[in-house]
PDB file of C-alpha atoms in Angstrom:
ATOM      1  CA  MET I  27      21.272 -60.465 286.466  1.00  0.00           C
ATOM      2  CA  ILE I  28      19.765 -58.228 284.134  1.00  0.00           C
ATOM      3  CA  PRO I  29      15.184 -57.795 285.493  1.00  0.00           C
ATOM      4  CA  PRO I  30      13.373 -58.671 282.454  1.00  0.00           C
ATOM      5  CA  ALA I  31      11.617 -56.301 280.905  1.00  0.00           C
ATOM      6  CA  VAL I  32       8.262 -55.059 282.294  1.00  0.00           C
ATOM      7  CA  ALA I  33       5.370 -54.111 279.666  1.00  0.00           C
ATOM      8  CA  THR I  34       4.184 -50.907 279.874  1.00  0.00           C
ATOM      9  CA  PRO I  35       0.557 -50.482 279.444  1.00  0.00           C
ATOM     10  CA  ARG I  36      -0.150 -47.447 276.123  1.00  0.00           C
ATOM     11  CA  ALA I  37      -1.669 -44.885 277.531  1.00  0.00           C
ATOM     12  CA  PRO I  38      -5.336 -45.016 275.681  1.00  0.00           C
ATOM     13  CA  ASP I  39      -5.686 -42.880 272.279  1.00  0.00           C
ATOM     14  CA  PRO I  40      -7.622 -39.870 272.826  1.00  0.00           C
ATOM     15  CA  THR I  41      -7.851 -38.802 268.134  1.00  0.00           C
ATOM     16  CA  GLY I  42      -7.500 -42.492 267.670  1.00  0.00           C
ATOM     17  CA  ALA I  43     -10.483 -42.847 269.393  1.00  0.00           C
ATOM     18  CA  ALA I  44     -12.551 -39.288 268.742  1.00  0.00           C
ATOM     19  CA  HIS I  45     -11.853 -39.909 264.796  1.00  0.00           C
ATOM     20  CA  ASP I  46     -13.889 -43.297 265.511  1.00  0.00           C
ATOM     21  CA  ARG I  47     -17.079 -42.169 267.765  1.00  0.00           C
ATOM     22  CA  VAL I  48     -16.723 -39.238 264.394  1.00  0.00           C
ATOM     23  CA  TYR I  49     -16.310 -42.140 261.868  1.00  0.00           C
ATOM     24  CA  ARG I  50     -19.486 -43.839 263.473  1.00  0.00           C
ATOM     25  CA  SER I  51     -21.695 -41.523 263.529  1.00  0.00           C
ATOM     26  CA  LEU I  52     -21.592 -39.933 259.804  1.00  0.00           C
ATOM     27  CA  ARG I  53     -21.858 -42.986 258.607  1.00  0.00           C
ATOM     28  CA  THR I  54     -24.637 -43.580 259.669  1.00  0.00           C
ATOM     29  CA  ARG I  55     -26.074 -40.604 258.928  1.00  0.00           C
ATOM     30  CA  ILE I  56     -25.486 -40.942 255.383  1.00  0.00           C
ATOM     31  CA  MET I  57     -26.800 -44.150 255.601  1.00  0.00           C
ATOM     32  CA  HIS I  58     -30.323 -43.428 256.882  1.00  0.00           C
ATOM     33  CA  GLY I  59     -30.975 -40.382 254.870  1.00  0.00           C
ATOM     34  CA  GLU I  60     -30.259 -37.706 256.695  1.00  0.00           C
ATOM     35  CA  ILE I  61     -28.321 -36.217 254.379  1.00  0.00           C
ATOM     36  CA  ALA I  62     -28.837 -34.957 250.808  1.00  0.00           C
ATOM     37  CA  PRO I  63     -27.323 -35.875 247.322  1.00  0.00           C
ATOM     38  CA  GLY I  64     -24.678 -33.680 246.767  1.00  0.00           C
ATOM     39  CA  GLU I  65     -24.018 -31.809 250.133  1.00  0.00           C
ATOM     40  CA  SER I  66     -20.954 -29.834 250.801  1.00  0.00           C
ATOM     41  CA  LEU I  67     -19.446 -30.312 253.612  1.00  0.00           C
ATOM     42  CA  THR I  68     -16.433 -29.462 255.232  1.00  0.00           C
ATOM     43  CA  LEU I  69     -13.878 -30.807 257.654  1.00  0.00           C
ATOM     44  CA  ARG I  70     -14.014 -27.497 259.709  1.00  0.00           C
ATOM     45  CA  GLY I  71     -18.318 -28.218 260.125  1.00  0.00           C
ATOM     46  CA  ILE I  72     -16.999 -31.631 260.470  1.00  0.00           C
ATOM     47  CA  GLY I  73     -15.391 -30.822 263.652  1.00  0.00           C
ATOM     48  CA  LYS I  74     -17.523 -28.200 265.263  1.00  0.00           C
ATOM     49  CA  LEU I  75     -20.985 -30.683 265.543  1.00  0.00           C
ATOM     50  CA  PHE I  76     -19.079 -33.196 267.144  1.00  0.00           C
ATOM     51  CA  GLU I  77     -16.549 -31.165 269.185  1.00  0.00           C
ATOM     52  CA  VAL I  78     -13.640 -32.666 267.525  1.00  0.00           C
ATOM     53  CA  SER I  79     -10.868 -31.545 266.284  1.00  0.00           C
ATOM     54  CA  MET I  80      -9.811 -31.919 262.931  1.00  0.00           C
ATOM     55  CA  THR I  81      -7.351 -34.708 263.033  1.00  0.00           C
ATOM     56  CA  PRO I  82     -10.699 -37.315 264.035  1.00  0.00           C
ATOM     57  CA  ALA I  83     -12.695 -35.646 261.463  1.00  0.00           C
ATOM     58  CA  ARG I  84     -10.093 -35.598 258.635  1.00  0.00           C
ATOM     59  CA  GLU I  85      -9.642 -39.436 259.147  1.00  0.00           C
ATOM     60  CA  ALA I  86     -13.475 -39.726 259.733  1.00  0.00           C
ATOM     61  CA  VAL I  87     -13.238 -38.628 255.874  1.00  0.00           C
ATOM     62  CA  ARG I  88     -11.359 -40.328 255.005  1.00  0.00           C
ATOM     63  CA  ARG I  89     -12.729 -43.335 255.850  1.00  0.00           C
ATOM     64  CA  LEU I  90     -15.896 -42.615 254.326  1.00  0.00           C
ATOM     65  CA  VAL I  91     -14.035 -41.748 251.120  1.00  0.00           C
ATOM     66  CA  ALA I  92     -12.947 -45.032 250.703  1.00  0.00           C
ATOM     67  CA  GLU I  93     -16.345 -46.535 251.027  1.00  0.00           C
ATOM     68  CA  GLY I  94     -17.341 -44.355 248.728  1.00  0.00           C
ATOM     69  CA  ALA I  95     -19.879 -42.770 251.131  1.00  0.00           C
ATOM     70  CA  LEU I  96     -17.912 -39.654 250.472  1.00  0.00           C
ATOM     71  CA  SER I  97     -16.545 -38.118 246.871  1.00  0.00           C
ATOM     72  CA  LEU I  98     -13.492 -35.985 247.444  1.00  0.00           C
ATOM     73  CA  SER I  99     -12.842 -33.759 244.185  1.00  0.00           C
ATOM     74  CA  SER I 100      -9.278 -32.381 243.544  1.00  0.00           C
ATOM     75  CA  SER I 101      -9.465 -29.348 245.012  1.00  0.00           C
ATOM     76  CA  GLY I 102     -10.382 -30.305 248.003  1.00  0.00           C
ATOM     77  CA  ARG I 103     -14.337 -31.125 248.026  1.00  0.00           C
ATOM     78  CA  VAL I 104     -16.259 -33.388 250.424  1.00  0.00           C
ATOM     79  CA  ALA I 105     -19.339 -34.418 249.332  1.00  0.00           C
ATOM     80  CA  THR I 106     -22.081 -37.388 249.783  1.00  0.00           C
ATOM     81  CA  PRO I 107     -22.538 -38.394 246.239  1.00  0.00           C
ATOM     82  CA  ALA I 108     -24.879 -37.323 243.546  1.00  0.00           C
ATOM     83  CA  LEU I 109     -25.949 -40.785 242.188  1.00  0.00           C
ATOM     84  CA  THR I 110     -25.963 -41.189 238.041  1.00  0.00           C
ATOM     85  CA  ASN I 111     -28.443 -43.734 236.712  1.00  0.00           C
ATOM     86  CA  GLU I 112     -25.733 -46.026 235.432  1.00  0.00           C
ATOM     87  CA  ARG I 113     -24.370 -46.151 239.463  1.00  0.00           C
ATOM     88  CA  ILE I 114     -28.143 -46.541 240.739  1.00  0.00           C
ATOM     89  CA  GLU I 115     -28.962 -49.501 238.601  1.00  0.00           C
ATOM     90  CA  GLU I 116     -25.058 -51.095 239.083  1.00  0.00           C
ATOM     91  CA  LEU I 117     -25.418 -51.175 243.515  1.00  0.00           C
ATOM     92  CA  ALA I 118     -29.969 -51.810 242.821  1.00  0.00           C
ATOM     93  CA  ALA I 119     -28.176 -55.116 240.731  1.00  0.00           C
ATOM     94  CA  LEU I 120     -25.813 -55.082 243.525  1.00  0.00           C
ATOM     95  CA  ARG I 121     -28.018 -55.410 246.122  1.00  0.00           C
ATOM     96  CA  ALA I 122     -30.270 -57.871 243.700  1.00  0.00           C
ATOM     97  CA  MET I 123     -26.896 -60.414 243.566  1.00  0.00           C
ATOM     98  CA  LEU I 124     -26.436 -60.380 248.175  1.00  0.00           C
ATOM     99  CA  GLU I 125     -29.978 -59.294 249.783  1.00  0.00           C
ATOM    100  CA  PRO I 126     -31.709 -62.764 248.276  1.00  0.00           C
ATOM    101  CA  GLU I 127     -28.303 -64.805 249.427  1.00  0.00           C
ATOM    102  CA  LEU I 128     -28.578 -63.330 252.384  1.00  0.00           C
ATOM    103  CA  ALA I 129     -32.296 -63.773 253.241  1.00  0.00           C
ATOM    104  CA  SER I 130     -32.338 -67.577 251.326  1.00  0.00           C
ATOM    105  CA  ARG I 131     -29.081 -68.504 254.423  1.00  0.00           C
ATOM    106  CA  ALA I 132     -31.406 -67.394 256.673  1.00  0.00           C
ATOM    107  CA  LEU I 133     -34.009 -69.124 255.279  1.00  0.00           C
ATOM    108  CA  PRO I 134     -33.289 -72.078 258.327  1.00  0.00           C
ATOM    109  CA  ARG I 135     -32.886 -70.494 261.049  1.00  0.00           C
ATOM    110  CA  ALA I 136     -36.107 -67.900 260.794  1.00  0.00           C
ATOM    111  CA  HIS I 137     -37.460 -68.902 263.854  1.00  0.00           C
ATOM    112  CA  PHE I 138     -40.759 -68.004 264.575  1.00  0.00           C
ATOM    113  CA  ALA I 139     -39.212 -65.851 267.736  1.00  0.00           C
ATOM    114  CA  LEU I 140     -37.479 -63.885 264.616  1.00  0.00           C
ATOM    115  CA  ILE I 141     -40.504 -63.834 262.534  1.00  0.00           C
ATOM    116  CA  ASP I 142     -42.039 -61.991 265.218  1.00  0.00           C
ATOM    117  CA  ARG I 143     -39.188 -59.411 265.213  1.00  0.00           C
ATOM    118  CA  LEU I 144     -39.370 -58.797 262.127  1.00  0.00           C
ATOM    119  CA  GLU I 145     -43.078 -58.101 262.162  1.00  0.00           C
ATOM    120  CA  ALA I 146     -42.790 -55.532 264.800  1.00  0.00           C
ATOM    121  CA  ILE I 147     -40.061 -53.556 262.798  1.00  0.00           C
ATOM    122  CA  ASN I 148     -41.936 -53.496 260.135  1.00  0.00           C
ATOM    123  CA  ALA I 149     -44.301 -51.707 262.661  1.00  0.00           C
ATOM    124  CA  GLY I 150     -42.263 -49.530 263.310  1.00  0.00           C
ATOM    125  CA  VAL I 151     -41.867 -48.521 259.879  1.00  0.00           C
ATOM    126  CA  SER I 152     -45.568 -48.103 259.722  1.00  0.00           C
ATOM    127  CA  GLN I 153     -45.321 -45.495 261.828  1.00  0.00           C
ATOM    128  CA  MET I 154     -42.628 -43.668 260.448  1.00  0.00           C
ATOM    129  CA  VAL I 155     -44.416 -43.485 257.085  1.00  0.00           C
ATOM    130  CA  ALA I 156     -47.754 -41.803 258.620  1.00  0.00           C
ATOM    131  CA  ARG I 157     -45.357 -39.308 260.303  1.00  0.00           C
ATOM    132  CA  HIS I 158     -44.215 -38.900 256.994  1.00  0.00           C
ATOM    133  CA  ASP I 159     -40.224 -39.059 258.362  1.00  0.00           C
ATOM    134  CA  ALA I 160     -37.730 -40.358 255.771  1.00  0.00           C
ATOM    135  CA  THR I 161     -34.966 -40.973 257.572  1.00  0.00           C
ATOM    136  CA  GLY I 162     -36.989 -42.790 261.224  1.00  0.00           C
ATOM    137  CA  TYR I 163     -37.971 -45.111 257.547  1.00  0.00           C
ATOM    138  CA  ILE I 164     -34.322 -46.313 255.975  1.00  0.00           C
ATOM    139  CA  ARG I 165     -33.061 -46.460 259.263  1.00  0.00           C
ATOM    140  CA  MET I 166     -36.607 -48.958 260.159  1.00  0.00           C
ATOM    141  CA  ASN I 167     -36.351 -50.478 257.229  1.00  0.00           C
ATOM    142  CA  LEU I 168     -32.941 -51.062 257.114  1.00  0.00           C
ATOM    143  CA  GLU I 169     -33.367 -52.812 260.476  1.00  0.00           C
ATOM    144  CA  PHE I 170     -35.615 -54.791 258.256  1.00  0.00           C
ATOM    145  CA  HIS I 171     -33.326 -56.022 256.338  1.00  0.00           C
ATOM    146  CA  ARG I 172     -30.378 -56.381 258.580  1.00  0.00           C
ATOM    147  CA  THR I 173     -32.490 -58.182 261.812  1.00  0.00           C
ATOM    148  CA  LEU I 174     -33.310 -61.028 258.666  1.00  0.00           C
ATOM    149  CA  TYR I 175     -29.784 -60.631 257.295  1.00  0.00           C
ATOM    150  CA  LEU I 176     -27.776 -61.827 260.808  1.00  0.00           C
ATOM    151  CA  ARG I 177     -29.247 -64.777 261.120  1.00  0.00           C
ATOM    152  CA  ALA I 178     -28.010 -65.824 257.742  1.00  0.00           C
ATOM    153  CA  GLN I 179     -24.612 -65.575 259.575  1.00  0.00           C
ATOM    154  CA  SER I 180     -22.784 -64.815 256.599  1.00  0.00           C
ATOM    155  CA  PRO I 181     -20.350 -61.483 258.140  1.00  0.00           C
ATOM    156  CA  ALA I 182     -18.722 -60.528 254.653  1.00  0.00           C
ATOM    157  CA  ILE I 183     -22.064 -60.474 252.838  1.00  0.00           C
ATOM    158  CA  LEU I 184     -23.169 -58.621 255.425  1.00  0.00           C
ATOM    159  CA  ALA I 185     -20.721 -56.370 255.483  1.00  0.00           C
ATOM    160  CA  MET I 186     -20.545 -55.722 251.160  1.00  0.00           C
ATOM    161  CA  THR I 187     -23.656 -55.352 250.814  1.00  0.00           C
ATOM    162  CA  GLU I 188     -24.365 -52.970 254.334  1.00  0.00           C
ATOM    163  CA  THR I 189     -21.941 -50.199 252.386  1.00  0.00           C
ATOM    164  CA  VAL I 190     -24.295 -50.528 249.022  1.00  0.00           C
ATOM    165  CA  TRP I 191     -26.766 -49.483 251.780  1.00  0.00           C
ATOM    166  CA  LEU I 192     -23.832 -47.245 253.107  1.00  0.00           C
ATOM    167  CA  GLN I 193     -23.423 -46.067 249.419  1.00  0.00           C
ATOM    168  CA  LEU I 194     -27.169 -45.133 248.186  1.00  0.00           C
ATOM    169  CA  GLY I 195     -28.273 -43.548 252.081  1.00  0.00           C
ATOM    170  CA  PRO I 196     -28.369 -39.642 250.530  1.00  0.00           C
ATOM    171  CA  THR I 197     -30.128 -41.527 247.064  1.00  0.00           C
ATOM    172  CA  MET I 198     -32.620 -43.313 249.415  1.00  0.00           C
ATOM    173  CA  ARG I 199     -33.621 -40.617 250.965  1.00  0.00           C
ATOM    174  CA  ALA I 200     -34.848 -38.529 247.592  1.00  0.00           C
ATOM    175  CA  LEU I 201     -36.290 -41.535 246.495  1.00  0.00           C
ATOM    176  CA  TYR I 202     -38.641 -41.887 249.581  1.00  0.00           C
ATOM    177  CA  GLY I 203     -39.959 -38.362 248.728  1.00  0.00           C
ATOM    178  CA  ARG I 204     -40.566 -39.449 244.825  1.00  0.00           C
ATOM    179  CA  LEU I 205     -42.417 -42.584 246.247  1.00  0.00           C
ATOM    180  CA  ARG I 206     -44.436 -40.339 249.041  1.00  0.00           C
ATOM    181  CA  ARG I 207     -45.126 -42.986 250.409  1.00  0.00           C
ATOM    182  CA  THR I 208     -48.588 -44.001 252.591  1.00  0.00           C
ATOM    183  CA  GLU I 209     -47.838 -46.878 254.078  1.00  0.00           C
ATOM    184  CA  PRO I 210     -44.929 -50.212 254.089  1.00  0.00           C
ATOM    185  CA  PRO I 211     -43.274 -52.042 251.480  1.00  0.00           C
ATOM    186  CA  TYR I 212     -46.391 -54.034 249.825  1.00  0.00           C
ATOM    187  CA  HIS I 213     -43.193 -56.835 249.735  1.00  0.00           C
ATOM    188  CA  HIS I 214     -42.482 -56.820 253.734  1.00  0.00           C
ATOM    189  CA  LYS I 215     -45.648 -59.374 253.971  1.00  0.00           C
ATOM    190  CA  LEU I 216     -44.273 -61.395 250.660  1.00  0.00           C
ATOM    191  CA  ILE I 217     -41.464 -62.013 252.719  1.00  0.00           C
ATOM    192  CA  LEU I 218     -42.727 -62.540 256.326  1.00  0.00           C
ATOM    193  CA  ALA I 219     -45.190 -64.476 254.466  1.00  0.00           C
ATOM    194  CA  ALA I 220     -42.224 -66.653 252.692  1.00  0.00           C
ATOM    195  CA  LEU I 221     -40.086 -67.050 255.869  1.00  0.00           C
ATOM    196  CA  ARG I 222     -43.960 -68.509 257.982  1.00  0.00           C
ATOM    197  CA  ALA I 223     -44.238 -70.898 254.840  1.00  0.00           C
ATOM    198  CA  GLY I 224     -39.833 -71.979 254.917  1.00  0.00           C
ATOM    199  CA  ASP I 225     -40.384 -70.788 250.526  1.00  0.00           C
ATOM    200  CA  GLU I 226     -36.710 -69.914 249.335  1.00  0.00           C
ATOM    201  CA  PRO I 227     -38.024 -68.994 246.284  1.00  0.00           C
ATOM    202  CA  GLY I 228     -40.605 -66.585 247.082  1.00  0.00           C
ATOM    203  CA  LEU I 229     -38.225 -65.831 249.688  1.00  0.00           C
ATOM    204  CA  ARG I 230     -35.618 -64.870 247.436  1.00  0.00           C
ATOM    205  CA  LEU I 231     -38.134 -63.208 244.767  1.00  0.00           C
ATOM    206  CA  ALA I 232     -40.131 -61.482 246.733  1.00  0.00           C
ATOM    207  CA  VAL I 233     -36.659 -59.955 248.683  1.00  0.00           C
ATOM    208  CA  ARG I 234     -34.626 -58.908 244.652  1.00  0.00           C
ATOM    209  CA  THR I 235     -37.998 -56.537 243.963  1.00  0.00           C
ATOM    210  CA  ASP I 236     -38.403 -55.004 246.757  1.00  0.00           C
ATOM    211  CA  VAL I 237     -34.674 -53.277 247.084  1.00  0.00           C
ATOM    212  CA  THR I 238     -34.871 -52.836 243.853  1.00  0.00           C
ATOM    213  CA  GLN I 239     -37.866 -52.044 242.528  1.00  0.00           C
ATOM    214  CA  GLY I 240     -38.076 -48.567 244.024  1.00  0.00           C
ATOM    215  CA  LEU I 241     -34.209 -47.656 243.531  1.00  0.00           C
ATOM    216  CA  ARG I 242     -34.933 -48.234 239.076  1.00  0.00           C
ATOM    217  CA  LEU I 243     -37.683 -45.761 239.668  1.00  0.00           C
ATOM    218  CA  LEU I 244     -34.986 -43.003 240.207  1.00  0.00           C
ATOM    219  CA  LYS I 245     -33.331 -43.742 237.299  1.00  0.00           C
ATOM    220  CA  GLY I 246     -35.009 -40.642 234.705  1.00  0.00           C
TER     221      GLY I 246
END
């Protein structure tokens, strides 16, 4: 009698784990504006930074190119994209469509604890402004929006929104420098007020203005 086959446990894939770690870390850096628009990257440099071989570095770059976070030229040059006026306008339009919808879907679940949490995050935004910390400001600002949007329970729309944020990350750093902020975004106060009042039209307007007004200042 032939004994039944016994499944052999698969050994962990260290290359796959390394590639995912590099991808997530590099993705976060790009989204938070830690890399300037048009800045060149090399596989060797990425591998050295994250202490991995060329293979996981190459795979992480491939995924980020597919998401529009990096560009790959015919010569093999990898860089963060320097966005044109048309591209900025397109991404601003996407934010204007996606983010008010997420906020609207979140509104019925916007309990007092959530609003308190958003108030605390907005205080963190103020601290980053006071420190003139551009990447900290971008990180906290995105946390403010993500914390609200998670209550929408619309993972597909949120995933699309985060892809837009990813493509805008380096440009948001340039925007921060141009705005020379001295206080947190005014429209965050309007978002919080609309949430407290259960005002959906006001919430949609506040979110739409908040996510597009600054971007359109970049158009030269």
